[in-house]
Coordinates of C-alpha atoms in Angstrom, one line a residue:
Chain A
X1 CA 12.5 16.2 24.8
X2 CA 9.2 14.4 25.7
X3 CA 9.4 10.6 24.8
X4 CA 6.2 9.5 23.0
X5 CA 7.6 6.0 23.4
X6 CA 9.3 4.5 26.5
X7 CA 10.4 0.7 26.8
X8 CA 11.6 -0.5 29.4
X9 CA 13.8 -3.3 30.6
X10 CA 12.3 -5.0 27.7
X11 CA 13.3 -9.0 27.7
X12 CA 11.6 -11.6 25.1
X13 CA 12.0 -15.4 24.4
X14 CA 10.9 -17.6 21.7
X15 CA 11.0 -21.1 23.8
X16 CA 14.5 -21.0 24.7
X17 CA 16.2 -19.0 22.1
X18 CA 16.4 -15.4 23.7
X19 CA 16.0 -12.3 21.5
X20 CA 17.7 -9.8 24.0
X21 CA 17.3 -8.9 27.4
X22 CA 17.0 -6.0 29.2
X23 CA 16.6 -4.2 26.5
X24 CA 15.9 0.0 27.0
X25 CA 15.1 3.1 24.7
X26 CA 13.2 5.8 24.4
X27 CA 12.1 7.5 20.9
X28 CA 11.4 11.1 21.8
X29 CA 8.7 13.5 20.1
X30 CA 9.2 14.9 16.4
X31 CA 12.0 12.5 15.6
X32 CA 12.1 10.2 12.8
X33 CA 14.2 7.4 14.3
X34 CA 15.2 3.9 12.4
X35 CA 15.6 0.7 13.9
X36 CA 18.3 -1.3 12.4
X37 CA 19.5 -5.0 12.8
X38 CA 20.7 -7.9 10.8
X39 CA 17.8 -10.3 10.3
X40 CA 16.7 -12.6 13.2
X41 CA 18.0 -10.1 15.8
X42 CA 14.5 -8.6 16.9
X43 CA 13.5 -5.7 14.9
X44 CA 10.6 -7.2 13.6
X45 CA 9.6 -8.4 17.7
X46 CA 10.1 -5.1 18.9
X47 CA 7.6 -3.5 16.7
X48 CA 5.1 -6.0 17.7
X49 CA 5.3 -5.7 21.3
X50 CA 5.1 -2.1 20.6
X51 CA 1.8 -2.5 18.9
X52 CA 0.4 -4.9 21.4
X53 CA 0.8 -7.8 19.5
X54 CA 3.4 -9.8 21.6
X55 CA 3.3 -9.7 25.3
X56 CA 7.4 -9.5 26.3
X57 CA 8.5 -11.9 28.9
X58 CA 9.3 -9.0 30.8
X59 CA 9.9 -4.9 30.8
X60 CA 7.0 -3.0 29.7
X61 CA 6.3 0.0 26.9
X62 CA 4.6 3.2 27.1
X63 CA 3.1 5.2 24.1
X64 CA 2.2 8.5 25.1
X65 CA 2.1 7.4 28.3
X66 CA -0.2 4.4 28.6
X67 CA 1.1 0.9 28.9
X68 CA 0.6 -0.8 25.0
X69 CA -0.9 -3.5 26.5
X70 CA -3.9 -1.3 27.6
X71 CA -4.1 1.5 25.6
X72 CA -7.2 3.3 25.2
X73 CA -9.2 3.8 21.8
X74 CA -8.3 7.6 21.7
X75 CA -4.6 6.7 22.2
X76 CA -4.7 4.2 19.5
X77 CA -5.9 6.4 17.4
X78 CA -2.8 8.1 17.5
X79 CA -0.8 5.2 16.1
X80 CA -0.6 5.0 12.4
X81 CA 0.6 0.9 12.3
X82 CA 2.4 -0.1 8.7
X83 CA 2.5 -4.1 9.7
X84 CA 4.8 -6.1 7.8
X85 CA 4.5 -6.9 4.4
X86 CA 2.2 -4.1 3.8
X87 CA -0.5 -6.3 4.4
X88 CA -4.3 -4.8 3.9
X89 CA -7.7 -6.2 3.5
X90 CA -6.8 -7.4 0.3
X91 CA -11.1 -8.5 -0.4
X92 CA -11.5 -4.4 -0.5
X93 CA -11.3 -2.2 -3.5
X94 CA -8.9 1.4 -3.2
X95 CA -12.4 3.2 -2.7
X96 CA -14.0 1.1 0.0
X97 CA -10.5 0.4 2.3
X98 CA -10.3 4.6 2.1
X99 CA -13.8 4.9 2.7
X100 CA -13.8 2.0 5.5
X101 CA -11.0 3.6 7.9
X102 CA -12.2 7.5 7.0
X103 CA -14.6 6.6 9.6
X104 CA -12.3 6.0 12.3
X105 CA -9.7 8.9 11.8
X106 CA -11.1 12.1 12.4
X107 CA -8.0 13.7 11.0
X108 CA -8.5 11.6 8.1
X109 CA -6.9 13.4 5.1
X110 CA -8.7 11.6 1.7
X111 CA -6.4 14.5 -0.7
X112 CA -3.2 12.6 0.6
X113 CA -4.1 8.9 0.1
X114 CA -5.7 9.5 -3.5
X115 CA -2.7 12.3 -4.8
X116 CA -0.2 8.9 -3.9
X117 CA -3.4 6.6 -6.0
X118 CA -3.4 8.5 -8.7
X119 CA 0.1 7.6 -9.1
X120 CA -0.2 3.8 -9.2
X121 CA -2.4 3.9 -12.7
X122 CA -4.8 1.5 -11.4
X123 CA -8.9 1.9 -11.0
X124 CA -10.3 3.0 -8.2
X125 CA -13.0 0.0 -8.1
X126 CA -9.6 -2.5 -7.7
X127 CA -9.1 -5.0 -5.8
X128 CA -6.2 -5.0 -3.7
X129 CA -5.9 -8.5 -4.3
X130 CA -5.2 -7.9 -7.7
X131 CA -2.9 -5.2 -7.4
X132 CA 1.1 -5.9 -7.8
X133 CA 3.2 -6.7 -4.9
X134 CA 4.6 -3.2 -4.9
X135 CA 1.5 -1.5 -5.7
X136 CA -0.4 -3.1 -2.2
X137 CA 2.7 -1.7 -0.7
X138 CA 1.6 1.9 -1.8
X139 CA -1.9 1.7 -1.4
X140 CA -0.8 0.6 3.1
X141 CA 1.5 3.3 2.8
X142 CA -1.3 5.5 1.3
X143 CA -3.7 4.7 4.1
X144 CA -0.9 5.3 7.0
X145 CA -0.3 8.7 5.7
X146 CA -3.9 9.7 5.4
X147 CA -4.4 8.7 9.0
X148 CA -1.8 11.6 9.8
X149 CA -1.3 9.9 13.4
X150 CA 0.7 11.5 15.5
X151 CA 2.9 8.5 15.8
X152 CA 4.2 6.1 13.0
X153 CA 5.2 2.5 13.6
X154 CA 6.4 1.3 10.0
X155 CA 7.8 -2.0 9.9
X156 CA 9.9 -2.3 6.7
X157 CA 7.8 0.5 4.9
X158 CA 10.6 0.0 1.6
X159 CA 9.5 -3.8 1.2
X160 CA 8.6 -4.2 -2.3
X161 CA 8.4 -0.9 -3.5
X162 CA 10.7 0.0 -7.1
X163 CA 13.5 2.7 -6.2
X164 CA 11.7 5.9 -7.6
X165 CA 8.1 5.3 -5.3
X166 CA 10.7 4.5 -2.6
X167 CA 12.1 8.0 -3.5
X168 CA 8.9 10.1 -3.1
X169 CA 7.6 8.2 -0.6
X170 CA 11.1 8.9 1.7
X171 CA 10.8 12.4 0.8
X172 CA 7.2 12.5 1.2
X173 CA 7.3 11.3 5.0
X174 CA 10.2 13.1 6.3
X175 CA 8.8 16.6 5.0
X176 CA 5.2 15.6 5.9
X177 CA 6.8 14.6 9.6
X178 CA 9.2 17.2 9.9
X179 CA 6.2 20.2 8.5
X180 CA 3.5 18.2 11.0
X181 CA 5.8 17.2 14.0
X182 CA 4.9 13.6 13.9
X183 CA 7.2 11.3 15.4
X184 CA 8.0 7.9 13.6
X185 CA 9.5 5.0 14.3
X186 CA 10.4 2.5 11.5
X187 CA 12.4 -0.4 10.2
X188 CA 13.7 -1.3 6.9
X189 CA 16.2 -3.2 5.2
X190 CA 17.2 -0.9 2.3
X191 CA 19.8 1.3 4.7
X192 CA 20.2 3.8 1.8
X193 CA 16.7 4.8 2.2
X194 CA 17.3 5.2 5.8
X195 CA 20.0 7.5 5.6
X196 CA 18.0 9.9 3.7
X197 CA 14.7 9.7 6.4
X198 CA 16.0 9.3 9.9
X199 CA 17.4 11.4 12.6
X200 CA 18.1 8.9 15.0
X201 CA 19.3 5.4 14.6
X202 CA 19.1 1.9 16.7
X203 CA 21.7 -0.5 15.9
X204 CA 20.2 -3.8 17.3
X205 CA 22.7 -7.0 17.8
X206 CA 21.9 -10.3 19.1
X207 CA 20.3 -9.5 22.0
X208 CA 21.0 -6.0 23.0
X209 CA 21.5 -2.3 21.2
X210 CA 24.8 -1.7 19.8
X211 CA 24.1 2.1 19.9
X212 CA 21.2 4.9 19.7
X213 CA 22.0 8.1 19.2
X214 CA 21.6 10.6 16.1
X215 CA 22.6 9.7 12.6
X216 CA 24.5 12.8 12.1
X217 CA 26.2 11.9 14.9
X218 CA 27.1 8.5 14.0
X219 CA 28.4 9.3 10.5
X220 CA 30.5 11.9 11.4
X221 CA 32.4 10.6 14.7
X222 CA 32.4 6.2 13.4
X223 CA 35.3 5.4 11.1
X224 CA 36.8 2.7 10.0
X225 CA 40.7 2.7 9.8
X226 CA 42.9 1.1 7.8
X227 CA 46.7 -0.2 7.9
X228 CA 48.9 -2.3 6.4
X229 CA 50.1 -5.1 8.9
X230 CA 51.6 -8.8 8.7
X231 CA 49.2 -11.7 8.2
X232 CA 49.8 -13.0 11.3
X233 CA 49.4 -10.1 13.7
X234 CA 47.0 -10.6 16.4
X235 CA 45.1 -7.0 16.3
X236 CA 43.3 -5.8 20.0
X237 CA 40.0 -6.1 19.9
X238 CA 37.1 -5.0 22.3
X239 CA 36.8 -1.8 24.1
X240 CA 35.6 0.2 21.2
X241 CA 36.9 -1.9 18.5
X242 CA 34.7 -3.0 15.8
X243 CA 35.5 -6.6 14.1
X244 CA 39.5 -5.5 13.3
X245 CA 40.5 -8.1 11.0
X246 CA 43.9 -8.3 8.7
X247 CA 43.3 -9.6 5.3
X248 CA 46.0 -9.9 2.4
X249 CA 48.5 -8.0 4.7
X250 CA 46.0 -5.0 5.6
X251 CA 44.7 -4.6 8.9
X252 CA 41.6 -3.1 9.2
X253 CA 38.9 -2.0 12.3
X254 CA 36.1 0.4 12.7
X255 CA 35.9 2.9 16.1
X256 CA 34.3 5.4 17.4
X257 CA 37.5 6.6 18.9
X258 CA 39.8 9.3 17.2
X259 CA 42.5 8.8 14.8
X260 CA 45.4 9.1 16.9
X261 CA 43.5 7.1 20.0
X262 CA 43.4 4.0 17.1
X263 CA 47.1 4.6 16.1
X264 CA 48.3 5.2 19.7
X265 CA 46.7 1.3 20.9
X266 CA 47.9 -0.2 17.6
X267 CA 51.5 1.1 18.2
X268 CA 50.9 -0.3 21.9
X269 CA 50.1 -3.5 20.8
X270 CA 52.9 -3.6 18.7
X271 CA 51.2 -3.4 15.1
X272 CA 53.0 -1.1 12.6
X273 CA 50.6 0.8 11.1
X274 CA 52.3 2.1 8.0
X275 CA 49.5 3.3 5.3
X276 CA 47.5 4.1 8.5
X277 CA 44.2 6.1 7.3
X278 CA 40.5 7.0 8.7
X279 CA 37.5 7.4 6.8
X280 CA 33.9 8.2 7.7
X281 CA 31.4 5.9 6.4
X282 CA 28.1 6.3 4.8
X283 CA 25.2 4.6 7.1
X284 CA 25.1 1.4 5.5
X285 CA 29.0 0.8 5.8
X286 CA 28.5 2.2 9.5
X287 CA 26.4 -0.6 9.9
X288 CA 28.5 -3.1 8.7
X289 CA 31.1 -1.6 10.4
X290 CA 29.2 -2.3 13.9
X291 CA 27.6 -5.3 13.6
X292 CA 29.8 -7.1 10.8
X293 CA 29.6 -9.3 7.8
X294 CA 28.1 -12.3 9.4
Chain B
X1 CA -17.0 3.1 13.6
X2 CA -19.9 1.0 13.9
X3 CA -21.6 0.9 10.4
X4 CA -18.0 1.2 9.2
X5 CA -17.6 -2.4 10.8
X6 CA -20.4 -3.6 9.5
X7 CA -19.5 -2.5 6.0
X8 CA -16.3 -4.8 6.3
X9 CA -18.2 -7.5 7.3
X10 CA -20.7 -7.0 4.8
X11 CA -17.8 -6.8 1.6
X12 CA -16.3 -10.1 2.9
X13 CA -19.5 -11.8 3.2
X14 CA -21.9 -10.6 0.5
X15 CA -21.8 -13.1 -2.4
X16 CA -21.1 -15.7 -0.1
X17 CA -24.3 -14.3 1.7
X18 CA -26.2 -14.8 -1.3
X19 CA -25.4 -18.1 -2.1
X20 CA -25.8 -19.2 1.0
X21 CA -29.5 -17.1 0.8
X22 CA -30.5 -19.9 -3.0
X23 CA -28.9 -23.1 -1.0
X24 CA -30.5 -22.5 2.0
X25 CA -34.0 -21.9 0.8
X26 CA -33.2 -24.2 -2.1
X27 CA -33.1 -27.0 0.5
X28 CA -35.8 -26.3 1.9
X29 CA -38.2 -25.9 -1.4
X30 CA -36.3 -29.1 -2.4
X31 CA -37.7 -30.9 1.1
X32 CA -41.0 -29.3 0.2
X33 CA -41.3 -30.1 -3.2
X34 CA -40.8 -33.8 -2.3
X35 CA -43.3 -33.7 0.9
X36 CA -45.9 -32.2 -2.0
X37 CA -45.1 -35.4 -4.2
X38 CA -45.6 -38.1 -1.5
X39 CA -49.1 -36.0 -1.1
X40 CA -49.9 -36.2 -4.6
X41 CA -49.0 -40.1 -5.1
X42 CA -50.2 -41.1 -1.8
X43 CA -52.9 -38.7 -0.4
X44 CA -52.7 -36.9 2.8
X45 CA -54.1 -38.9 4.8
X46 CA -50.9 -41.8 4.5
X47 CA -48.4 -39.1 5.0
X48 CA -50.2 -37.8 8.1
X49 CA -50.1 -41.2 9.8
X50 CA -46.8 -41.8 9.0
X51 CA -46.0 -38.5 10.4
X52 CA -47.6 -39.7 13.7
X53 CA -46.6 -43.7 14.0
X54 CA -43.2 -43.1 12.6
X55 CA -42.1 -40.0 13.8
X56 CA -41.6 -38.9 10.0
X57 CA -40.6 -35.4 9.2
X58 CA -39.5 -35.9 5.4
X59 CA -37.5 -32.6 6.0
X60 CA -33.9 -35.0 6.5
X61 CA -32.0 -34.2 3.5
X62 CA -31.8 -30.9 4.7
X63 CA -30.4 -31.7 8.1
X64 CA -26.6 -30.3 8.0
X65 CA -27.6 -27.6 5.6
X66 CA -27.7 -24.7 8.8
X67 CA -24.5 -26.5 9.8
X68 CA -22.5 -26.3 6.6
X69 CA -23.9 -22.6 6.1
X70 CA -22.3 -21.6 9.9
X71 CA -19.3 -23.3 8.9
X72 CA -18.8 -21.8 5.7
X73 CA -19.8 -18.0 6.6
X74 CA -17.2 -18.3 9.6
X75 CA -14.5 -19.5 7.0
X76 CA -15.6 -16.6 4.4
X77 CA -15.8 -13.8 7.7
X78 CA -12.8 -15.1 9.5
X79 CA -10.2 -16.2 7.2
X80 CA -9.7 -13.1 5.4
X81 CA -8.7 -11.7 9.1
X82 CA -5.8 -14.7 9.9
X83 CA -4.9 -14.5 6.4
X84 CA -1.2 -12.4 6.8
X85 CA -2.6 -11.5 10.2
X86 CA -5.3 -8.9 9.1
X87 CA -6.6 -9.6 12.1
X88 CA -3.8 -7.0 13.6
X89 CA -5.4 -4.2 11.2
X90 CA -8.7 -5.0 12.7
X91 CA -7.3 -5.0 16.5
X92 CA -5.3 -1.5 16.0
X93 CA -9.0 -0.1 15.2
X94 CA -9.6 2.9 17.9
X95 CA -12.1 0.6 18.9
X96 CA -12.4 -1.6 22.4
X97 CA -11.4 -5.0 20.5
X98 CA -13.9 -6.9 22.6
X99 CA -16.4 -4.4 20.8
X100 CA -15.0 -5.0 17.6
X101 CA -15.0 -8.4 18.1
X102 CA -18.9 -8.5 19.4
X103 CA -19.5 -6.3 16.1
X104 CA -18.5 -9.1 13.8
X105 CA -19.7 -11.9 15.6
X106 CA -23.3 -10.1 15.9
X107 CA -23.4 -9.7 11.8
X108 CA -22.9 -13.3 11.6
X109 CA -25.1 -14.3 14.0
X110 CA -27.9 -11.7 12.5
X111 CA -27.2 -13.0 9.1
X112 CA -27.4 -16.4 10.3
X113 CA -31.1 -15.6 12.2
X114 CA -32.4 -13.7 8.3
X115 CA -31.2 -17.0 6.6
X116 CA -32.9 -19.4 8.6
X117 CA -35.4 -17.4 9.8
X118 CA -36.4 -17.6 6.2
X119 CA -36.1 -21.1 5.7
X120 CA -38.5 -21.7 8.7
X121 CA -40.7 -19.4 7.3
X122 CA -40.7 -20.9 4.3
X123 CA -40.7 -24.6 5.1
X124 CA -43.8 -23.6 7.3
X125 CA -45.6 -21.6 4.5
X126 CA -45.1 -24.8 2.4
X127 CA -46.5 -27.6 4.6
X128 CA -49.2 -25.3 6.1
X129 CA -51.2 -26.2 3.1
X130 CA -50.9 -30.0 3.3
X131 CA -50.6 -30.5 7.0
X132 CA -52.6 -29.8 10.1
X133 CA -50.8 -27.0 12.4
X134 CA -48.7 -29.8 15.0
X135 CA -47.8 -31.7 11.8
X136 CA -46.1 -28.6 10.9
X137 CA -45.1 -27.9 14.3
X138 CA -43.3 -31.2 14.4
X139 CA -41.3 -30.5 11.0
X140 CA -40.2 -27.0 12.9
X141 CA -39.4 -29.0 15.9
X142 CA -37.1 -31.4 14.1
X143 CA -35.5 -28.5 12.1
X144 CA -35.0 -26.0 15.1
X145 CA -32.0 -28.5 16.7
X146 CA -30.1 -28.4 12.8
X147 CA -30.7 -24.9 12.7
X148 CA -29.0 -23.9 16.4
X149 CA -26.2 -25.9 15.2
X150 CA -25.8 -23.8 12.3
X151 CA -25.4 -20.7 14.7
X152 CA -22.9 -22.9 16.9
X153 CA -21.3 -24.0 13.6
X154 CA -20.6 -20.7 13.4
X155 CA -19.5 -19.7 16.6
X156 CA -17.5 -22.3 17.3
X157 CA -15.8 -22.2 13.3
X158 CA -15.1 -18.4 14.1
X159 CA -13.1 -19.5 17.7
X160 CA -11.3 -22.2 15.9
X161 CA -10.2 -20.0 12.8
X162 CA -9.1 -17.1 15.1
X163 CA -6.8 -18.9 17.2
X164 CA -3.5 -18.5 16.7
X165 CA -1.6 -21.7 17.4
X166 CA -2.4 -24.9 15.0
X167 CA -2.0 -27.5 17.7
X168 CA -4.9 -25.5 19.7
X169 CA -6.6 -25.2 16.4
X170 CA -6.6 -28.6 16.0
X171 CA -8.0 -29.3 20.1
X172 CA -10.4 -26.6 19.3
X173 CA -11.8 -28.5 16.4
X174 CA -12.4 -31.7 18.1
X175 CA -14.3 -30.2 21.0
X176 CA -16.5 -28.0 18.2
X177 CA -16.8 -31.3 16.8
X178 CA -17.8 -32.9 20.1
X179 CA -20.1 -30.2 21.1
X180 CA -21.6 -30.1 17.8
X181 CA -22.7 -33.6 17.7
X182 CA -25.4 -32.8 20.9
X183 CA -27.3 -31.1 17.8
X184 CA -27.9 -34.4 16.0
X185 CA -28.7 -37.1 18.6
X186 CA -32.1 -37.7 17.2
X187 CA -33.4 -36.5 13.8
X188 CA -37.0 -36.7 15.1
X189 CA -39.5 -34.3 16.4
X190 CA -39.4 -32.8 19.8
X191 CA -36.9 -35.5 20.9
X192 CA -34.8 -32.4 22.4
X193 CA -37.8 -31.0 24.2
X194 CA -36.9 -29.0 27.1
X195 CA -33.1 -29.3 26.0
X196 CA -33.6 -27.3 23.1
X197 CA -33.3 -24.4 25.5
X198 CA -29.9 -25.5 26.5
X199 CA -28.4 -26.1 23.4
X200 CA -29.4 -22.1 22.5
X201 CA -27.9 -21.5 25.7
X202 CA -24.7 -23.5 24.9
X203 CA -24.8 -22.4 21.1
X204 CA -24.7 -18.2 22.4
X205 CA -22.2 -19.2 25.1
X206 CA -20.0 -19.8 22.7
X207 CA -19.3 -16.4 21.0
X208 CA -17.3 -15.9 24.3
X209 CA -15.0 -18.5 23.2
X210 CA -13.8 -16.4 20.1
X211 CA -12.3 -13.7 22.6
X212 CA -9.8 -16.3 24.1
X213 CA -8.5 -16.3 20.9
X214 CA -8.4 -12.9 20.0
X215 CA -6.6 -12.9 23.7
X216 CA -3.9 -15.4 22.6
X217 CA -3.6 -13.9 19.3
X218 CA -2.9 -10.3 21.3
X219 CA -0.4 -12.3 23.6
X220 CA 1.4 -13.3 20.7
X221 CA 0.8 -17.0 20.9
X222 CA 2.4 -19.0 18.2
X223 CA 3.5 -22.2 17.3

């Protein structure tokens, strides 16, 4: 499938303390895919060198095939950008911030941003300043989807919002993307929320991608295996193991290889594994399974 | 997209716009008013010969008026932008963001020319009646240099706001400081004379100093 974004060889710095290197991934067109890290490992940086706002050391990204750093109006116009913290011209009222980007977006679809409005219980002469936290959150949200961009860049789009709007807004996007084609490429920190929206994931580490591929995909072949072992038993690790650890005389790892692959290395390394089981994880346990508890 | 720019600018600025409009002119009338006293308690004729042997323009207390008006409409037009980094929302426009940039430092500057256009306009409407035509042109003269620095006041406020890093923030403010003290060498009339054309000249040369910062700002610069 067609990538609507490409980065390349992507390497970024702040002074000396290096976010990754050489980092590479393509997000192809129609799919909703999530970007997912702990904090402080570069989701956040990504998104802004995506929308031109941070100049990578090195690599380069394409959107629809022109270089972020020089894209044109008409390609830009393309780009539905959720910045984080939902921040909006907070000194314009609901009425005037629809009416002021209407005239940019030709597509601009008013039914859309004013259905999610009427929702919020507030007066359409407002003040976004005035607004809650959470309510800002949905008047952004409100604007992105009225743009209906053929791309979405949402950078924690759950920030702030209270679990029902977080709800119908999930639901919302993923039928209004999946009915419209749009491709979208987001962040968030509530991984439940995730699990319900994406079809691709990127599980970012200090300084490179743990993995990309399909959420499906993840969920059913990542498990995380558990067995009953002494306190002191030195379990392998590397080469497809995830953090094994043995706490209160349970040993316990997280793969991408198959049951008896696990139990075949364990017995090689000489760890009984007596109570030996596998379960699949939900996406937030996946998570934690690949990039640990801290 | 154009009048669509102009409304933002026009929301963030309005009040501000307004009150800037009654201090402004108030100023002026106030410089006025006073000028119409000293004619009243001691006939033209003394005030017109201090005007020539002393180089008086009784027009003084409304010397860093323009100035503080720039500054001010550059905080009120600009800060709402760096606030959270609006200034990203403004940069994704399907707009060229030199364009966008021009667009919002052109309101500013057009505001800026209504305002004191007025107060010129006014301060001369108000003399005419008590002075002789160069007595008034000498008033103008001493006002045009405060009122340039008002525009540059601007300018310069909107490159200092819009950069991104405080330690060039802080560099930027001493040389707007620097550059904005040629404006009050000598509170007298025509003591600029040909310079006056260079300081407009310096004062529009420096709307191109807003785009390095919009450039740095796009680079990611931070401190």
């Amino acid at each position: 499938m067609e990538p609507v974004i490409e980065c390349r060889h992507l390497t970024h710095c702040y002074g000396r303390r290096k976010i990754y290197e050489d980092l590479s991934f393509d997000v192809p067109r129609g799919r909703i895919l999530g970007l997912l890290g702990k904090n402080g490992t570069g989701k956040t940086t990504t998104i802004n060198i995506l929308s031109g706002y941070l100049e990578p050391r090195s690599g380069e990204c394409l959107i629809f095939g022109e270089n972020i750093r020089t894209l044109t109006p008409q390609t830009r116009r393309r780009i539905a950008l959720l910045i984080e913290g939902h921040v909006q011209y907070q000194f314009m009222t609901i009425e005037q911030i629809e009416r002021f980007y209407a005239a940019f977006y030709p597509a601009w679809n008013r039914d859309a941003y004013y259905g999610l409005m009427e929702k919020l219980q507030v007066a359409p002469g407002q003040r976004i300043s005035r607004m809650s936290c959470g309510q800002r959150s949905q008047v952004a949200l409100g604007l992105i989807l009225a743009q209906n961009a053929d791309l979405l860049v949402l950078d924690d789009f759950s920030m702030g919002l209270d679990p029902g709007y977080r709800r119908l807004f999930v639901e919302y996007l993923r039928e209004f993307a999946k009915a419209e084609g749009k491709t979208v490429f987001l962040t968030s920190h509530i991984i439940q929320d995730m699990e319900r929206l994406i079809d691709d994931c990127i599980i970012m580490d200090y300084g490179r991608i743990l993995v990309q591929m399909p959420v499906g995909d993840l969920l059913r072949t990542f498990r995380r295996y558990s067995f009953r072992c002494p306190d002191d038993a030195r379990l392998p690790s590397g080469e497809g193991f995830y953090h094994p650890a043995v706490v209160r005389g349970r040993g316990e790892l997280c793969s991408f290889a198959s049951p008896e692959e696990v139990r075949f290395r364990l017995e090689e390394a000489g760890i009984p594994c007596e109570g030996f089981t596998a379960e699949t994880l939900n996406l937030e346990d996946a998570f934690i399974g690949l990039t640990g508890k801290y | 997209m154009w009048k669509a720019l102009l409304y933002k600018e026009w929301i963030k600025t309005r009040w501000y716009l307004l009150l800037a409009l009654s201090v402004t002119l108030g100023f002026a009338g106030y410089a006025l008013l006073k000028l119409h006293r000293a004619v009243a308690l001691t006939g033209a004729g003394h005030i017109w010969e201090v005007m020539v042997t002393r180089n008086a323009v009784f027009i003084d207390q409304m010397q860093y008026v323009p100035l503080l008006a720039g500054l001010a409409l550059a905080a009120v037009q600009y800060l709402p932008e760096v606030h959270r980094k609006c200034l990203k929302l403004t940069l994704h426009l399907p707009v060229p963001a030199l364009a966008t940039l021009g667009v919002m430092l052109a309101f500013g500057v057009a505001v800026l020319a209504v305002l004191f256009g007025l107060g010129i306009v006014l301060l001369a409407a108000g003399a005419r009646p008590l002075l002789a035509p160069e007595l008034v042109g000498n008033i103008l003269h001493a006002a045009l240099p405060w009122y340039l620095a008002g525009v540059a006041g601007y300018l310069l406020g909107a490159w200092t706001i819009l950069e991104p890093t405080w330690k060039r923030r802080i560099l930027c403010l001493l040389m707007s400081v620097l550059l904005l003290r040629l404006f009050f060498l000598a509170p007298v009339s025509r003591a600029y004379g040909g310079f006056l054309a260079v300081l407009a000249l310096l004062s529009l040369c420096a709307a191109s100093l807003s785009w390095l910062s919009v450039v740095r700002f796009m680079a990611g610069r931070q401190d």
